[in-house]
Amino acid sequence: MGTSYFGHQIFNCYAPETGNIKLLIMAGTDQQKEKYLKPLLEGECKAFFAMTERNVASSDPTNFETTITKQGDGYIIKGSKWMVTGIQDPRCKFGIIMGKTTVNSKSPFTEQTLFLVDTQHPNIKILKPLSVLGYDEAPNGLGEMIFDNVYISKEQMLGKEGAAFAMSQGRLLGGRLHHCVRLLGLTRRSIDTLLERGQRRYHEGKKQKEDTSYQEKIGKIECEYQICKTMILNAAMILDSLGGRHMQSLKAVSEVKVAIPNKCQWINDECIQLFGAQGITTDYILQIAFQASKSVRLMDGPCELHKKQVARFTQGSHMFNELVNVNGYIANL
Ligand SMILES: Cc1cc2nc3c(=O)[nH]c(=O)nc-3n(C[C@H](O)[C@H](O)[C@H](O)COP(=O)(O)OP(=O)(O)OC[C@H]3O[C@@H](n4cnc5c(N)ncnc54)[C@H](O)[C@@H]3O)c2cc1C
């Protein structure tokens, strides 16, 4: 599925929907499941997940400034979110937003809550569309959103108050793995596209594939690819067998999040170099695979954060002490 840029869209298995589906299954009320989960599973609509904010370092969720304040029987959302994937798609009917409901709670990690919002609300506006390295990312177009005193009922709360961070951690675990799987699929396609070209391109009277420096590079590329594949399979197996709340699962997914996009970026860069100028044009998939590698290094928490995470897990079992239970969700603070 990942070898196609839009295969996951066709199979209704893409970001941020898969994570949103997971959250709704995990924490949605019966009414929420009927109204939001069902059409999402049927592929009848799309949904956004709005967490990141332009003005604060969003790798740290305690920085988010959007407020969701209790008013009467409901809540008022005030703030802005950006890098919101999918918001430009007309099929995007609703979304999940994270905002601060509690100030000065016991821990800064329990101040944020998730809410479901309908995109068609008059006080929700797309301030501007965003491109990614020059791409409009259709049909998944990103955007910056304004929530200008958006009133929502208390029934729109997803999960428990203060549980947003812990719930998002659960959502992102599978999401990170999916991103890496899809990226590796695209990277395979880049390699195969290069291999095909190597059979018909001539340099100094020889086919490119017969050149020893080319062969050496292909060997290195293939080894790196196989390392990625094995790491992903390993993480998927651990996650499948131990579940998302086990320390080994958190560690394995962070390892993948650090290693795969980095290696894929290198592989795709090498592929483009060996392919020649056409590799950076939109004629071929290689530049999309390169762009996707760069994006995955940043999304769902940048690699640097996950390197630290891996280090903390590697340094010892004392990490168990830092896994805390927030309203029934296990969070690794
Ligand atoms: C293509 C794409 C799609 C996205 N889609 C969505 C979406 O749908 N919804 C959404 O909410 N967000 C989305 N994001 C945003 C993404 O999750 C954030 O960009 C990411 O969390 C990083 O936040 P930031 O950009 O504010 O970087 P910052 O937090 O400002 O970090 C900048 C850099 O500082 C370094 N850094 C940060 N923290 C640490 C640390 N703890 N230790 C060491 N170094 C550190 C890293 O090098 C990092 O790249 C998307 C991003 C991309 C690229």
PDB file of N, CA, C and O in Angstrom, residues 6-61:
ATOM      1  N   PHE A   6      -0.906   7.495  -2.872  1.00  0.00           N
ATOM      2  CA  PHE A   6      -2.275   7.669  -2.363  1.00  0.00           C
ATOM      3  C   PHE A   6      -2.968   6.342  -2.051  1.00  0.00           C
ATOM      4  O   PHE A   6      -4.180   6.322  -1.803  1.00  0.00           O
ATOM      5  N   GLY A   7      -2.201   5.239  -2.042  1.00  0.00           N
ATOM      6  CA  GLY A   7      -2.795   3.922  -1.757  1.00  0.00           C
ATOM      7  C   GLY A   7      -3.527   3.896  -0.430  1.00  0.00           C
ATOM      8  O   GLY A   7      -4.640   3.374  -0.321  1.00  0.00           O
ATOM      9  N   HIS A   8      -2.906   4.501   0.580  1.00  0.00           N
ATOM     10  CA  HIS A   8      -3.531   4.495   1.905  1.00  0.00           C
ATOM     11  C   HIS A   8      -4.814   5.317   1.937  1.00  0.00           C
ATOM     12  O   HIS A   8      -5.694   5.080   2.741  1.00  0.00           O
ATOM     13  N   GLN A   9      -4.919   6.304   1.034  1.00  0.00           N
ATOM     14  CA  GLN A   9      -6.174   7.069   0.951  1.00  0.00           C
ATOM     15  C   GLN A   9      -7.280   6.154   0.425  1.00  0.00           C
ATOM     16  O   GLN A   9      -8.390   6.135   0.953  1.00  0.00           O
ATOM     17  N   ILE A  10      -6.947   5.383  -0.604  1.00  0.00           N
ATOM     18  CA  ILE A  10      -7.947   4.511  -1.224  1.00  0.00           C
ATOM     19  C   ILE A  10      -8.439   3.461  -0.226  1.00  0.00           C
ATOM     20  O   ILE A  10      -9.618   3.140  -0.174  1.00  0.00           O
ATOM     21  N   PHE A  11      -7.522   2.977   0.602  1.00  0.00           N
ATOM     22  CA  PHE A  11      -7.896   1.932   1.561  1.00  0.00           C
ATOM     23  C   PHE A  11      -8.375   2.504   2.912  1.00  0.00           C
ATOM     24  O   PHE A  11      -8.508   1.778   3.876  1.00  0.00           O
ATOM     25  N   ASN A  12      -8.593   3.808   2.944  1.00  0.00           N
ATOM     26  CA  ASN A  12      -9.098   4.470   4.155  1.00  0.00           C
ATOM     27  C   ASN A  12      -8.208   4.163   5.363  1.00  0.00           C
ATOM     28  O   ASN A  12      -8.691   3.775   6.419  1.00  0.00           O
ATOM     29  N   CYS A  13      -6.934   4.311   5.137  1.00  0.00           N
ATOM     30  CA  CYS A  13      -5.969   3.919   6.167  1.00  0.00           C
ATOM     31  C   CYS A  13      -4.831   4.941   6.200  1.00  0.00           C
ATOM     32  O   CYS A  13      -3.697   4.612   5.968  1.00  0.00           O
ATOM     33  N   TYR A  14      -5.189   6.209   6.406  1.00  0.00           N
ATOM     34  CA  TYR A  14      -4.183   7.257   6.284  1.00  0.00           C
ATOM     35  C   TYR A  14      -4.191   8.151   7.522  1.00  0.00           C
ATOM     36  O   TYR A  14      -5.070   8.058   8.369  1.00  0.00           O
ATOM     37  N   ALA A  15      -3.202   9.026   7.577  1.00  0.00           N
ATOM     38  CA  ALA A  15      -3.108   9.962   8.692  1.00  0.00           C
ATOM     39  C   ALA A  15      -3.853  11.248   8.315  1.00  0.00           C
ATOM     40  O   ALA A  15      -3.768  11.682   7.154  1.00  0.00           O
ATOM     41  N   PRO A  16      -4.561  11.884   9.211  1.00  0.00           N
ATOM     42  CA  PRO A  16      -4.677  11.530  10.626  1.00  0.00           C
ATOM     43  C   PRO A  16      -5.875  10.616  10.950  1.00  0.00           C
ATOM     44  O   PRO A  16      -6.148  10.377  12.117  1.00  0.00           O
ATOM     45  N   GLU A  17      -6.572  10.117   9.897  1.00  0.00           N
ATOM     46  CA  GLU A  17      -7.800   9.349  10.164  1.00  0.00           C
ATOM     47  C   GLU A  17      -7.572   8.128  11.046  1.00  0.00           C
ATOM     48  O   GLU A  17      -8.352   7.873  11.956  1.00  0.00           O
ATOM     49  N   THR A  18      -6.530   7.349  10.755  1.00  0.00           N
ATOM     50  CA  THR A  18      -6.345   6.113  11.528  1.00  0.00           C
ATOM     51  C   THR A  18      -6.245   6.430  13.019  1.00  0.00           C
ATOM     52  O   THR A  18      -6.846   5.749  13.844  1.00  0.00           O
ATOM     53  N   GLY A  19      -5.520   7.478  13.346  1.00  0.00           N
ATOM     54  CA  GLY A  19      -5.372   7.875  14.748  1.00  0.00           C
ATOM     55  C   GLY A  19      -6.689   8.370  15.323  1.00  0.00           C
ATOM     56  O   GLY A  19      -7.048   8.058  16.467  1.00  0.00           O
ATOM     57  N   ASN A  20      -7.430   9.133  14.508  1.00  0.00           N
ATOM     58  CA  ASN A  20      -8.720   9.643  14.976  1.00  0.00           C
ATOM     59  C   ASN A  20      -9.695   8.497  15.226  1.00  0.00           C
ATOM     60  O   ASN A  20     -10.437   8.495  16.213  1.00  0.00           O
ATOM     61  N   ILE A  21      -9.666   7.521  14.312  1.00  0.00           N
ATOM     62  CA  ILE A  21     -10.529   6.338  14.463  1.00  0.00           C
ATOM     63  C   ILE A  21     -10.178   5.636  15.773  1.00  0.00           C
ATOM     64  O   ILE A  21     -11.044   5.261  16.558  1.00  0.00           O
ATOM     65  N   LYS A  22      -8.874   5.509  16.002  1.00  0.00           N
ATOM     66  CA  LYS A  22      -8.428   4.820  17.212  1.00  0.00           C
ATOM     67  C   LYS A  22      -8.920   5.552  18.468  1.00  0.00           C
ATOM     68  O   LYS A  22      -9.421   4.929  19.409  1.00  0.00           O
ATOM     69  N   LEU A  23      -8.803   6.873  18.448  1.00  0.00           N
ATOM     70  CA  LEU A  23      -9.239   7.664  19.610  1.00  0.00           C
ATOM     71  C   LEU A  23     -10.735   7.513  19.847  1.00  0.00           C
ATOM     72  O   LEU A  23     -11.176   7.372  20.990  1.00  0.00           O
ATOM     73  N   LEU A  24     -11.506   7.559  18.746  1.00  0.00           N
ATOM     74  CA  LEU A  24     -12.962   7.458  18.893  1.00  0.00           C
ATOM     75  C   LEU A  24     -13.368   6.078  19.404  1.00  0.00           C
ATOM     76  O   LEU A  24     -14.279   5.962  20.226  1.00  0.00           O
ATOM     77  N   ILE A  25     -12.683   5.048  18.943  1.00  0.00           N
ATOM     78  CA  ILE A  25     -12.991   3.695  19.440  1.00  0.00           C
ATOM     79  C   ILE A  25     -12.650   3.618  20.928  1.00  0.00           C
ATOM     80  O   ILE A  25     -13.396   3.103  21.741  1.00  0.00           O
ATOM     81  N   MET A  26     -11.508   4.201  21.263  1.00  0.00           N
ATOM     82  CA  MET A  26     -10.978   4.106  22.622  1.00  0.00           C
ATOM     83  C   MET A  26     -11.825   4.916  23.610  1.00  0.00           C
ATOM     84  O   MET A  26     -12.137   4.459  24.699  1.00  0.00           O
ATOM     85  N   ALA A  27     -12.239   6.125  23.214  1.00  0.00           N
ATOM     86  CA  ALA A  27     -12.822   7.035  24.210  1.00  0.00           C
ATOM     87  C   ALA A  27     -14.179   7.611  23.831  1.00  0.00           C
ATOM     88  O   ALA A  27     -14.789   8.311  24.636  1.00  0.00           O
ATOM     89  N   GLY A  28     -14.669   7.343  22.618  1.00  0.00           N
ATOM     90  CA  GLY A  28     -15.925   7.958  22.168  1.00  0.00           C
ATOM     91  C   GLY A  28     -17.133   7.417  22.914  1.00  0.00           C
ATOM     92  O   GLY A  28     -17.184   6.240  23.287  1.00  0.00           O
ATOM     93  N   THR A  29     -18.133   8.290  23.132  1.00  0.00           N
ATOM     94  CA  THR A  29     -19.402   7.835  23.699  1.00  0.00           C
ATOM     95  C   THR A  29     -20.196   7.175  22.565  1.00  0.00           C
ATOM     96  O   THR A  29     -19.826   7.298  21.390  1.00  0.00           O
ATOM     97  N   ASP A  30     -21.304   6.524  22.891  1.00  0.00           N
ATOM     98  CA  ASP A  30     -22.117   5.879  21.848  1.00  0.00           C
ATOM     99  C   ASP A  30     -22.570   6.898  20.803  1.00  0.00           C
ATOM    100  O   ASP A  30     -22.524   6.639  19.604  1.00  0.00           O
ATOM    101  N   GLN A  31     -23.000   8.095  21.291  1.00  0.00           N
ATOM    102  CA  GLN A  31     -23.465   9.138  20.356  1.00  0.00           C
ATOM    103  C   GLN A  31     -22.317   9.608  19.471  1.00  0.00           C
ATOM    104  O   GLN A  31     -22.478   9.832  18.274  1.00  0.00           O
ATOM    105  N   GLN A  32     -21.140   9.789  20.077  1.00  0.00           N
ATOM    106  CA  GLN A  32     -19.982  10.248  19.291  1.00  0.00           C
ATOM    107  C   GLN A  32     -19.601   9.202  18.243  1.00  0.00           C
ATOM    108  O   GLN A  32     -19.263   9.538  17.110  1.00  0.00           O
ATOM    109  N   LYS A  33     -19.681   7.938  18.638  1.00  0.00           N
ATOM    110  CA  LYS A  33     -19.331   6.873  17.689  1.00  0.00           C
ATOM    111  C   LYS A  33     -20.305   6.862  16.517  1.00  0.00           C
ATOM    112  O   LYS A  33     -19.904   6.688  15.371  1.00  0.00           O
ATOM    113  N   GLU A  34     -21.582   7.057  16.821  1.00  0.00           N
ATOM    114  CA  GLU A  34     -22.602   7.034  15.771  1.00  0.00           C
ATOM    115  C   GLU A  34     -22.388   8.215  14.809  1.00  0.00           C
ATOM    116  O   GLU A  34     -22.398   8.052  13.600  1.00  0.00           O
ATOM    117  N   LYS A  35     -22.160   9.413  15.400  1.00  0.00           N
ATOM    118  CA  LYS A  35     -22.083  10.616  14.561  1.00  0.00           C
ATOM    119  C   LYS A  35     -20.738  10.744  13.833  1.00  0.00           C
ATOM    120  O   LYS A  35     -20.698  11.174  12.683  1.00  0.00           O
ATOM    121  N   TYR A  36     -19.641  10.386  14.520  1.00  0.00           N
ATOM    122  CA  TYR A  36     -18.323  10.666  13.943  1.00  0.00           C
ATOM    123  C   TYR A  36     -17.551   9.422  13.476  1.00  0.00           C
ATOM    124  O   TYR A  36     -16.946   9.430  12.411  1.00  0.00           O
ATOM    125  N   LEU A  37     -17.589   8.375  14.314  1.00  0.00           N
ATOM    126  CA  LEU A  37     -16.777   7.200  13.962  1.00  0.00           C
ATOM    127  C   LEU A  37     -17.325   6.455  12.747  1.00  0.00           C
ATOM    128  O   LEU A  37     -16.576   6.075  11.842  1.00  0.00           O
ATOM    129  N   LYS A  38     -18.645   6.284  12.744  1.00  0.00           N
ATOM    130  CA  LYS A  38     -19.270   5.488  11.694  1.00  0.00           C
ATOM    131  C   LYS A  38     -18.944   6.044  10.290  1.00  0.00           C
ATOM    132  O   LYS A  38     -18.401   5.314   9.449  1.00  0.00           O
ATOM    133  N   PRO A  39     -19.229   7.340  10.021  1.00  0.00           N
ATOM    134  CA  PRO A  39     -18.907   7.841   8.671  1.00  0.00           C
ATOM    135  C   PRO A  39     -17.414   7.797   8.341  1.00  0.00           C
ATOM    136  O   PRO A  39     -17.028   7.641   7.188  1.00  0.00           O
ATOM    137  N   LEU A  40     -16.598   7.908   9.387  1.00  0.00           N
ATOM    138  CA  LEU A  40     -15.142   7.862   9.162  1.00  0.00           C
ATOM    139  C   LEU A  40     -14.731   6.452   8.715  1.00  0.00           C
ATOM    140  O   LEU A  40     -13.962   6.277   7.770  1.00  0.00           O
ATOM    141  N   LEU A  41     -15.293   5.453   9.412  1.00  0.00           N
ATOM    142  CA  LEU A  41     -14.979   4.064   9.052  1.00  0.00           C
ATOM    143  C   LEU A  41     -15.525   3.706   7.671  1.00  0.00           C
ATOM    144  O   LEU A  41     -14.916   2.946   6.925  1.00  0.00           O
ATOM    145  N   GLU A  42     -16.683   4.301   7.342  1.00  0.00           N
ATOM    146  CA  GLU A  42     -17.311   4.016   6.041  1.00  0.00           C
ATOM    147  C   GLU A  42     -16.593   4.758   4.913  1.00  0.00           C
ATOM    148  O   GLU A  42     -16.908   4.581   3.743  1.00  0.00           O
ATOM    149  N   GLY A  43     -15.673   5.646   5.276  1.00  0.00           N
ATOM    150  CA  GLY A  43     -14.958   6.423   4.254  1.00  0.00           C
ATOM    151  C   GLY A  43     -15.813   7.532   3.675  1.00  0.00           C
ATOM    152  O   GLY A  43     -15.551   8.035   2.580  1.00  0.00           O
ATOM    153  N   GLU A  44     -16.852   7.945   4.411  1.00  0.00           N
ATOM    154  CA  GLU A  44     -17.761   8.970   3.890  1.00  0.00           C
ATOM    155  C   GLU A  44     -17.258  10.381   4.161  1.00  0.00           C
ATOM    156  O   GLU A  44     -17.742  11.343   3.586  1.00  0.00           O
ATOM    157  N   CYS A  45     -16.342  10.526   5.110  1.00  0.00           N
ATOM    158  CA  CYS A  45     -15.814  11.857   5.406  1.00  0.00           C
ATOM    159  C   CYS A  45     -14.375  11.727   5.897  1.00  0.00           C
ATOM    160  O   CYS A  45     -13.860  10.611   6.037  1.00  0.00           O
ATOM    161  N   LYS A  46     -13.740  12.885   6.114  1.00  0.00           N
ATOM    162  CA  LYS A  46     -12.393  12.905   6.684  1.00  0.00           C
ATOM    163  C   LYS A  46     -12.421  13.760   7.948  1.00  0.00           C
ATOM    164  O   LYS A  46     -13.377  14.492   8.185  1.00  0.00           O
ATOM    165  N   ALA A  47     -11.353  13.673   8.712  1.00  0.00           N
ATOM    166  CA  ALA A  47     -11.307  14.443   9.956  1.00  0.00           C
ATOM    167  C   ALA A  47      -9.877  14.912  10.220  1.00  0.00           C
ATOM    168  O   ALA A  47      -8.927  14.230   9.864  1.00  0.00           O
ATOM    169  N   PHE A  48      -9.761  16.083  10.858  1.00  0.00           N
ATOM    170  CA  PHE A  48      -8.428  16.602  11.180  1.00  0.00           C
ATOM    171  C   PHE A  48      -8.079  16.331  12.638  1.00  0.00           C
ATOM    172  O   PHE A  48      -8.952  15.967  13.444  1.00  0.00           O
ATOM    173  N   PHE A  49      -6.808  16.507  12.963  1.00  0.00           N
ATOM    174  CA  PHE A  49      -6.371  16.458  14.364  1.00  0.00           C
ATOM    175  C   PHE A  49      -5.536  17.711  14.601  1.00  0.00           C
ATOM    176  O   PHE A  49      -4.474  17.891  13.992  1.00  0.00           O
ATOM    177  N   ALA A  50      -6.026  18.626  15.443  1.00  0.00           N
ATOM    178  CA  ALA A  50      -5.382  19.926  15.607  1.00  0.00           C
ATOM    179  C   ALA A  50      -4.727  20.055  16.974  1.00  0.00           C
ATOM    180  O   ALA A  50      -5.404  20.196  17.986  1.00  0.00           O
ATOM    181  N   MET A  51      -3.399  19.995  16.959  1.00  0.00           N
ATOM    182  CA  MET A  51      -2.640  20.059  18.196  1.00  0.00           C
ATOM    183  C   MET A  51      -1.592  21.182  18.098  1.00  0.00           C
ATOM    184  O   MET A  51      -1.491  22.036  18.973  1.00  0.00           O
ATOM    185  N   THR A  52      -0.851  21.176  17.003  1.00  0.00           N
ATOM    186  CA  THR A  52       0.301  22.072  16.838  1.00  0.00           C
ATOM    187  C   THR A  52      -0.113  23.537  16.727  1.00  0.00           C
ATOM    188  O   THR A  52      -1.114  23.859  16.091  1.00  0.00           O
ATOM    189  N   GLU A  53       0.688  24.426  17.343  1.00  0.00           N
ATOM    190  CA  GLU A  53       0.433  25.866  17.255  1.00  0.00           C
ATOM    191  C   GLU A  53       1.662  26.573  16.712  1.00  0.00           C
ATOM    192  O   GLU A  53       2.795  26.229  17.058  1.00  0.00           O
ATOM    193  N   ARG A  54       1.391  27.582  15.890  1.00  0.00           N
ATOM    194  CA  ARG A  54       2.474  28.288  15.211  1.00  0.00           C
ATOM    195  C   ARG A  54       3.437  28.980  16.190  1.00  0.00           C
ATOM    196  O   ARG A  54       4.643  28.959  16.016  1.00  0.00           O
ATOM    197  N   ASN A  55       2.883  29.568  17.237  1.00  0.00           N
ATOM    198  CA  ASN A  55       3.691  30.466  18.069  1.00  0.00           C
ATOM    199  C   ASN A  55       4.439  29.809  19.214  1.00  0.00           C
ATOM    200  O   ASN A  55       5.162  30.478  19.941  1.00  0.00           O
ATOM    201  N   VAL A  56       4.238  28.508  19.399  1.00  0.00           N
ATOM    202  CA  VAL A  56       4.952  27.836  20.501  1.00  0.00           C
ATOM    203  C   VAL A  56       5.619  26.572  19.994  1.00  0.00           C
ATOM    204  O   VAL A  56       5.190  25.994  18.991  1.00  0.00           O
ATOM    205  N   ALA A  57       6.675  26.137  20.686  1.00  0.00           N
ATOM    206  CA  ALA A  57       7.357  24.893  20.321  1.00  0.00           C
ATOM    207  C   ALA A  57       6.408  23.739  20.608  1.00  0.00           C
ATOM    208  O   ALA A  57       6.145  23.391  21.757  1.00  0.00           O
ATOM    209  N   SER A  58       5.894  23.155  19.546  1.00  0.00           N
ATOM    210  CA  SER A  58       4.792  22.204  19.724  1.00  0.00           C
ATOM    211  C   SER A  58       5.255  20.777  19.994  1.00  0.00           C
ATOM    212  O   SER A  58       4.433  19.886  20.176  1.00  0.00           O
ATOM    213  N   SER A  59       6.567  20.561  20.016  1.00  0.00           N
ATOM    214  CA  SER A  59       7.069  19.254  20.447  1.00  0.00           C
ATOM    215  C   SER A  59       6.738  19.057  21.912  1.00  0.00           C
ATOM    216  O   SER A  59       6.696  17.937  22.396  1.00  0.00           O
ATOM    217  N   ASP A  60       6.542  20.176  22.614  1.00  0.00           N
ATOM    218  CA  ASP A  60       6.238  20.119  24.039  1.00  0.00           C
ATOM    219  C   ASP A  60       4.771  20.511  24.248  1.00  0.00           C
ATOM    220  O   ASP A  60       4.415  21.690  24.155  1.00  0.00           O
ATOM    221  N   PRO A  61       3.915  19.527  24.494  1.00  0.00           N
ATOM    222  CA  PRO A  61       2.474  19.813  24.556  1.00  0.00           C
ATOM    223  C   PRO A  61       2.066  20.720  25.712  1.00  0.00           C
ATOM    224  O   PRO A  61       0.961  21.248  25.725  1.00  0.00           O
TER     225      PRO A  61
END
